[in-house]
mmCIF file of C-alpha atoms in Angstrom:
data_model
loop_
_atom_site.group_PDB
_atom_site.id
_atom_site.type_symbol
_atom_site.label_atom_id
_atom_site.label_comp_id
_atom_site.label_asym_id
_atom_site.label_seq_id
_atom_site.Cartn_x
_atom_site.Cartn_y
_atom_site.Cartn_z
ATOM 1 C CA MET A 1 0.061 0.023 0.090
ATOM 2 C CA THR A 2 1.290 3.493 -0.838
ATOM 3 C CA ASP A 3 -0.211 6.589 0.927
ATOM 4 C CA SER A 4 1.511 9.533 -0.766
ATOM 5 C CA ARG A 5 -0.969 12.061 0.461
ATOM 6 C CA HIS A 6 0.260 14.877 -1.855
ATOM 7 C CA PRO A 7 -1.026 16.715 -4.619
ATOM 8 C CA SER A 8 -0.601 14.607 -7.840
ATOM 9 C CA GLY A 9 -2.646 16.720 -10.268
ATOM 10 C CA SER A 10 -5.511 19.065 -10.504
ATOM 11 C CA ILE A 11 -9.117 19.185 -11.981
ATOM 12 C CA LEU A 12 -9.256 21.365 -14.855
ATOM 13 C CA ALA A 13 -13.040 21.062 -15.197
ATOM 14 C CA ILE A 14 -16.072 19.606 -13.680
ATOM 15 C CA CYS A 15 -18.817 18.894 -16.138
ATOM 16 C CA ARG A 16 -22.403 17.734 -15.929
ATOM 17 C CA VAL A 17 -25.311 17.313 -18.363
ATOM 18 C CA HIS A 18 -26.007 20.181 -20.464
ATOM 19 C CA GLN A 19 -29.089 18.631 -22.526
ATOM 20 C CA LEU A 20 -30.384 15.192 -23.143
ATOM 21 C CA ILE A 21 -30.160 14.195 -26.862
ATOM 22 C CA THR A 22 -32.234 11.635 -28.573
ATOM 23 C CA THR A 23 -29.948 8.838 -30.139
ATOM 24 C CA ALA A 24 -30.249 7.739 -33.629
ATOM 25 C CA THR A 25 -28.809 4.258 -32.292
ATOM 26 C CA GLY A 26 -32.193 3.260 -30.803
ATOM 27 C CA PHE A 27 -31.097 3.603 -27.227
ATOM 28 C CA GLY A 28 -33.426 6.584 -26.346
ATOM 29 C CA VAL A 29 -31.907 9.488 -24.952
ATOM 30 C CA THR A 30 -28.327 10.057 -23.671
ATOM 31 C CA GLY A 31 -26.867 12.544 -21.004
ATOM 32 C CA ILE A 32 -23.305 12.360 -22.828
ATOM 33 C CA ASP A 33 -23.681 16.002 -23.690
ATOM 34 C CA LYS A 34 -21.729 17.187 -20.526
ATOM 35 C CA ARG A 35 -20.218 20.489 -20.240
ATOM 36 C CA PRO A 36 -18.088 22.554 -17.560
ATOM 37 C CA VAL A 37 -19.986 24.202 -14.663
ATOM 38 C CA ALA A 38 -18.783 27.066 -12.530
ATOM 39 C CA GLY A 39 -18.323 27.151 -8.876
ATOM 40 C CA ALA A 40 -18.430 24.410 -6.240
ATOM 41 C CA VAL A 41 -20.405 21.265 -7.124
ATOM 42 C CA SER A 42 -21.320 18.477 -4.849
ATOM 43 C CA LEU A 43 -20.041 14.930 -5.482
ATOM 44 C CA ARG A 44 -22.348 12.305 -4.096
ATOM 45 C CA LYS A 45 -23.161 8.741 -4.152
ATOM 46 C CA PHE A 46 -24.622 8.735 -7.642
ATOM 47 C CA GLY A 47 -22.238 11.358 -9.143
ATOM 48 C CA VAL A 48 -21.971 15.017 -9.723
ATOM 49 C CA PHE A 49 -25.179 16.817 -8.158
ATOM 50 C CA GLY A 50 -27.386 17.815 -11.227
ATOM 51 C CA ASP A 51 -25.860 15.161 -13.566
ATOM 52 C CA VAL A 52 -28.144 12.498 -15.163
ATOM 53 C CA GLN A 53 -27.580 9.468 -17.346
ATOM 54 C CA GLY A 54 -29.969 8.439 -20.235
ATOM 55 C CA ASP A 55 -29.143 4.691 -20.013
ATOM 56 C CA ILE A 56 -29.178 3.834 -16.508
ATOM 57 C CA GLU A 57 -28.989 -0.004 -16.988
ATOM 58 C CA HIS A 58 -25.293 0.473 -18.529
ATOM 59 C CA HIS A 59 -24.309 3.729 -17.111
ATOM 60 C CA GLY A 60 -24.231 5.404 -13.786
ATOM 61 C CA GLY A 61 -24.741 3.917 -10.259
ATOM 62 C CA PRO A 62 -22.630 4.039 -7.339
ATOM 63 C CA ASP A 63 -19.787 2.167 -9.240
ATOM 64 C CA GLN A 64 -19.849 4.428 -12.106
ATOM 65 C CA ALA A 65 -20.671 7.771 -10.237
ATOM 66 C CA VAL A 66 -18.066 9.783 -11.621
ATOM 67 C CA TYR A 67 -16.084 9.554 -14.850
ATOM 68 C CA ALA A 68 -12.664 11.090 -15.095
ATOM 69 C CA TYR A 69 -10.665 11.664 -18.279
ATOM 70 C CA SER A 70 -7.032 13.198 -18.359
ATOM 71 C CA GLN A 71 -5.897 16.198 -20.305
ATOM 72 C CA GLU A 72 -2.950 14.067 -21.362
ATOM 73 C CA ASP A 73 -5.330 11.609 -22.946
ATOM 74 C CA ALA A 74 -7.445 14.197 -24.485
ATOM 75 C CA ASP A 75 -4.222 15.811 -26.012
ATOM 76 C CA TYR A 76 -3.339 12.370 -27.659
ATOM 77 C CA TRP A 77 -6.851 12.239 -29.111
ATOM 78 C CA SER A 78 -6.473 16.056 -30.308
ATOM 79 C CA ALA A 79 -3.395 15.163 -32.225
ATOM 80 C CA GLU A 80 -4.994 11.992 -33.635
ATOM 81 C CA LEU A 81 -8.259 13.548 -34.823
ATOM 82 C CA GLY A 82 -7.174 17.029 -35.646
ATOM 83 C CA ARG A 83 -9.736 18.622 -33.418
ATOM 84 C CA THR A 84 -9.851 19.758 -29.851
ATOM 85 C CA ILE A 85 -11.168 17.572 -27.365
ATOM 86 C CA THR A 86 -12.961 20.085 -25.117
ATOM 87 C CA PRO A 87 -13.797 19.074 -21.391
ATOM 88 C CA GLY A 88 -16.885 17.127 -21.291
ATOM 89 C CA LEU A 89 -16.800 15.997 -25.017
ATOM 90 C CA PHE A 90 -16.129 12.337 -24.095
ATOM 91 C CA GLY A 91 -19.089 12.550 -21.519
ATOM 92 C CA GLU A 92 -16.575 12.951 -18.709
ATOM 93 C CA ASN A 93 -17.454 14.546 -15.242
ATOM 94 C CA LEU A 94 -13.965 15.416 -14.561
ATOM 95 C CA ARG A 95 -11.109 16.638 -16.915
ATOM 96 C CA THR A 96 -7.989 16.126 -14.932
ATOM 97 C CA SER A 97 -4.306 17.179 -15.297
ATOM 98 C CA GLY A 98 -1.175 15.397 -14.010
ATOM 99 C CA VAL A 99 -2.896 12.388 -12.534
ATOM 100 C CA GLU A 100 -3.376 8.942 -14.110
ATOM 101 C CA THR A 101 -6.809 7.963 -15.281
ATOM 102 C CA SER A 102 -6.376 5.467 -17.944
ATOM 103 C CA GLN A 103 -3.505 3.830 -15.857
ATOM 104 C CA ALA A 104 -4.888 4.349 -12.296
ATOM 105 C CA VAL A 105 -4.692 1.317 -10.245
ATOM 106 C CA ILE A 106 -8.184 -0.141 -9.337
ATOM 107 C CA GLY A 107 -8.828 0.970 -5.815
ATOM 108 C CA THR A 108 -6.821 4.032 -5.658
ATOM 109 C CA ARG A 109 -8.353 6.820 -3.778
ATOM 110 C CA TRP A 110 -8.403 10.549 -4.591
ATOM 111 C CA ARG A 111 -9.207 13.479 -2.440
ATOM 112 C CA ILE A 112 -10.744 16.198 -4.372
ATOM 113 C CA GLY A 113 -11.964 19.146 -2.460
ATOM 114 C CA LYS A 114 -14.101 17.707 0.357
ATOM 115 C CA ALA A 115 -14.758 14.448 -1.567
ATOM 116 C CA LEU A 116 -13.125 11.135 -1.475
ATOM 117 C CA LEU A 117 -13.356 9.046 -4.507
ATOM 118 C CA GLU A 118 -12.093 5.653 -5.491
ATOM 119 C CA VAL A 119 -11.016 4.254 -8.877
ATOM 120 C CA THR A 120 -13.398 1.361 -10.106
ATOM 121 C CA SER A 121 -13.161 0.311 -13.608
ATOM 122 C CA PRO A 122 -12.448 1.499 -17.146
ATOM 123 C CA ARG A 123 -15.044 3.143 -19.386
ATOM 124 C CA VAL A 124 -16.184 0.790 -22.152
ATOM 125 C CA PRO A 125 -17.139 2.622 -25.516
ATOM 126 C CA CYS A 126 -20.622 2.266 -26.854
ATOM 127 C CA ALA A 127 -22.558 3.064 -29.942
ATOM 128 C CA THR A 128 -23.737 6.302 -28.330
ATOM 129 C CA PHE A 129 -20.248 7.463 -27.658
ATOM 130 C CA ALA A 130 -19.432 6.604 -31.505
ATOM 131 C CA GLU A 131 -22.626 8.637 -32.604
ATOM 132 C CA ARG A 132 -21.429 11.740 -30.543
ATOM 133 C CA MET A 133 -17.797 11.508 -31.885
ATOM 134 C CA ASP A 134 -18.885 10.927 -35.521
ATOM 135 C CA GLU A 135 -15.449 9.461 -36.346
ATOM 136 C CA PRO A 136 -14.881 6.373 -38.468
ATOM 137 C CA GLN A 137 -14.571 3.108 -36.550
ATOM 138 C CA TRP A 138 -14.415 5.207 -33.109
ATOM 139 C CA VAL A 139 -15.339 2.247 -30.705
ATOM 140 C CA LYS A 140 -12.471 0.096 -32.162
ATOM 141 C CA ARG A 141 -9.989 3.124 -32.266
ATOM 142 C CA PHE A 142 -10.765 4.219 -28.811
ATOM 143 C CA THR A 143 -10.496 0.672 -27.666
ATOM 144 C CA GLN A 144 -7.100 0.024 -29.531
ATOM 145 C CA ALA A 145 -5.657 3.217 -27.921
ATOM 146 C CA GLY A 146 -6.371 2.010 -24.444
ATOM 147 C CA ARG A 147 -6.857 5.392 -23.127
ATOM 148 C CA ALA A 148 -10.167 4.678 -21.541
ATOM 149 C CA GLY A 149 -10.300 6.895 -18.620
ATOM 150 C CA THR A 150 -11.693 5.724 -15.352
ATOM 151 C CA TYR A 151 -15.093 5.562 -13.375
ATOM 152 C CA LEU A 152 -15.014 6.301 -9.764
ATOM 153 C CA ARG A 153 -17.186 5.753 -6.749
ATOM 154 C CA VAL A 154 -17.766 8.439 -4.108
ATOM 155 C CA LEU A 155 -16.780 7.079 -0.733
ATOM 156 C CA GLU A 156 -17.184 10.623 0.984
ATOM 157 C CA HIS A 157 -19.756 13.219 -0.102
ATOM 158 C CA GLY A 158 -18.545 16.686 -0.624
ATOM 159 C CA LYS A 159 -17.891 19.788 -2.627
ATOM 160 C CA ALA A 160 -15.222 20.057 -5.331
ATOM 161 C CA THR A 161 -14.309 23.111 -7.730
ATOM 162 C CA ALA A 162 -12.302 23.366 -10.888
ATOM 163 C CA GLY A 163 -8.759 24.044 -9.873
ATOM 164 C CA ASP A 164 -8.926 21.950 -6.816
ATOM 165 C CA ALA A 165 -5.838 19.671 -6.395
ATOM 166 C CA VAL A 166 -6.329 15.802 -6.695
ATOM 167 C CA VAL A 167 -4.587 14.302 -3.760
ATOM 168 C CA VAL A 168 -3.678 10.624 -4.001
ATOM 169 C CA GLU A 169 -4.397 9.131 -0.550
ATOM 170 C CA HIS A 170 -4.023 5.286 -1.312
ATOM 171 C CA VAL A 171 -2.662 3.237 -4.101
ATOM 172 C CA PRO A 172 -3.373 -0.810 -3.645
ATOM 173 C CA GLN A 173 -0.284 -3.041 -4.101
ATOM 174 C CA HIS A 174 -1.829 -5.296 -6.472
ATOM 175 C CA GLY A 175 -0.838 -3.083 -9.375
ATOM 176 C CA ILE A 176 -3.699 -3.904 -11.694
ATOM 177 C CA THR A 177 -4.868 -0.802 -13.569
ATOM 178 C CA VAL A 178 -8.163 -0.176 -15.155
ATOM 179 C CA GLY A 179 -6.122 0.374 -18.424
ATOM 180 C CA LYS A 180 -4.651 -3.304 -17.983
ATOM 181 C CA PHE A 181 -8.005 -4.627 -17.304
ATOM 182 C CA PHE A 182 -9.504 -2.777 -20.206
ATOM 183 C CA SER A 183 -6.960 -3.840 -22.822
ATOM 184 C CA ASP A 184 -5.297 -7.102 -21.609
ATOM 185 C CA PRO A 185 -7.089 -8.727 -18.703
ATOM 186 C CA THR A 186 -5.723 -12.120 -17.616
ATOM 187 C CA VAL A 187 -6.858 -15.092 -15.834
ATOM 188 C CA GLU A 188 -4.356 -14.016 -12.926
ATOM 189 C CA ASP A 189 -5.801 -10.353 -12.916
ATOM 190 C CA VAL A 190 -9.260 -11.927 -12.404
ATOM 191 C CA LEU A 191 -8.101 -14.258 -9.634
ATOM 192 C CA THR A 192 -6.359 -11.509 -7.846
ATOM 193 C CA LEU A 193 -9.187 -9.219 -7.856
ATOM 194 C CA GLN A 194 -11.611 -11.928 -6.581
ATOM 195 C CA ARG A 195 -9.136 -13.001 -3.969
ATOM 196 C CA LEU A 196 -8.845 -9.351 -2.757
ATOM 197 C CA GLU A 197 -12.538 -8.758 -2.670
ATOM 198 C CA ALA A 198 -13.030 -11.983 -0.826
ATOM 199 C CA ASP A 199 -10.499 -10.749 1.663
ATOM 200 C CA GLY A 200 -12.266 -7.606 2.080
ATOM 201 C CA GLU A 201 -9.268 -5.609 0.644
ATOM 202 C CA LEU A 202 -11.024 -4.314 -2.394
ATOM 203 C CA LYS A 203 -14.581 -3.618 -3.442
ATOM 204 C CA LEU A 204 -15.084 -4.400 -7.188
ATOM 205 C CA SER A 205 -17.615 -2.617 -9.476
ATOM 206 C CA LYS A 206 -20.390 -4.708 -10.442
ATOM 207 C CA HIS A 207 -19.616 -4.180 -13.932
ATOM 208 C CA PHE A 208 -16.614 -6.789 -13.491
ATOM 209 C CA TYR A 209 -18.917 -9.678 -12.793
ATOM 210 C CA ALA A 210 -20.130 -9.970 -16.210
ATOM 211 C CA ARG A 211 -16.475 -9.982 -17.903
ATOM 212 C CA PHE A 212 -14.774 -12.398 -15.340
ATOM 213 C CA PRO A 213 -16.564 -15.612 -16.731
ATOM 214 C CA LYS A 214 -15.713 -14.611 -20.201
ATOM 215 C CA ILE A 215 -11.933 -14.155 -19.364
ATOM 216 C CA LEU A 216 -11.726 -17.430 -17.724
ATOM 217 C CA ALA A 217 -13.672 -19.138 -20.438
ATOM 218 C CA ARG A 218 -11.435 -17.629 -23.229
ATOM 219 C CA ALA A 219 -8.277 -18.806 -21.293
ATOM 220 C CA ALA A 220 -9.713 -22.355 -20.914
#
């Protein structure tokens, strides 16, 4: 366990839904159109206060309360696509700088303002995301790049503001990152995460449970 307890980065923007959009893919409405908000914003069990998700079956909930994406990864996509990736364009709630999102270790805890958040799982691209970006083979490209960003759960409610430091308070020793599990999950990763959860050392996102049998079956 590493308890660094020092500013590792900062929050460039806090974003929440600007408007609900009817999708052309048949999934109803989406809350992916998120844009920066000014002032202090409460981070709660189900995410940024005032934010909503259109597809609550696959998005949101305590395990996916907040989605964070780094400016470093956004800069990569800006260069790849020849367009600016503005805060909120990927549907993220937090645009960060100087702190890992795509390669954050599962279970890492961040202090942001008064709130305490915990890294849970990678973002999995979907048809709605592809529709928003309107880029050729977007889901495939996003997946292959491995720059997924991370979902977080809110362990302690509190207010945060753009410009706040991200203080990394805890990094688990197991070393399995959301990016590793997104791009190259192994049987050993699955067994390690299951053991840590059984021992009470880690609380896994419910979204892992559907993937575990597939990874184990593929290896067998």
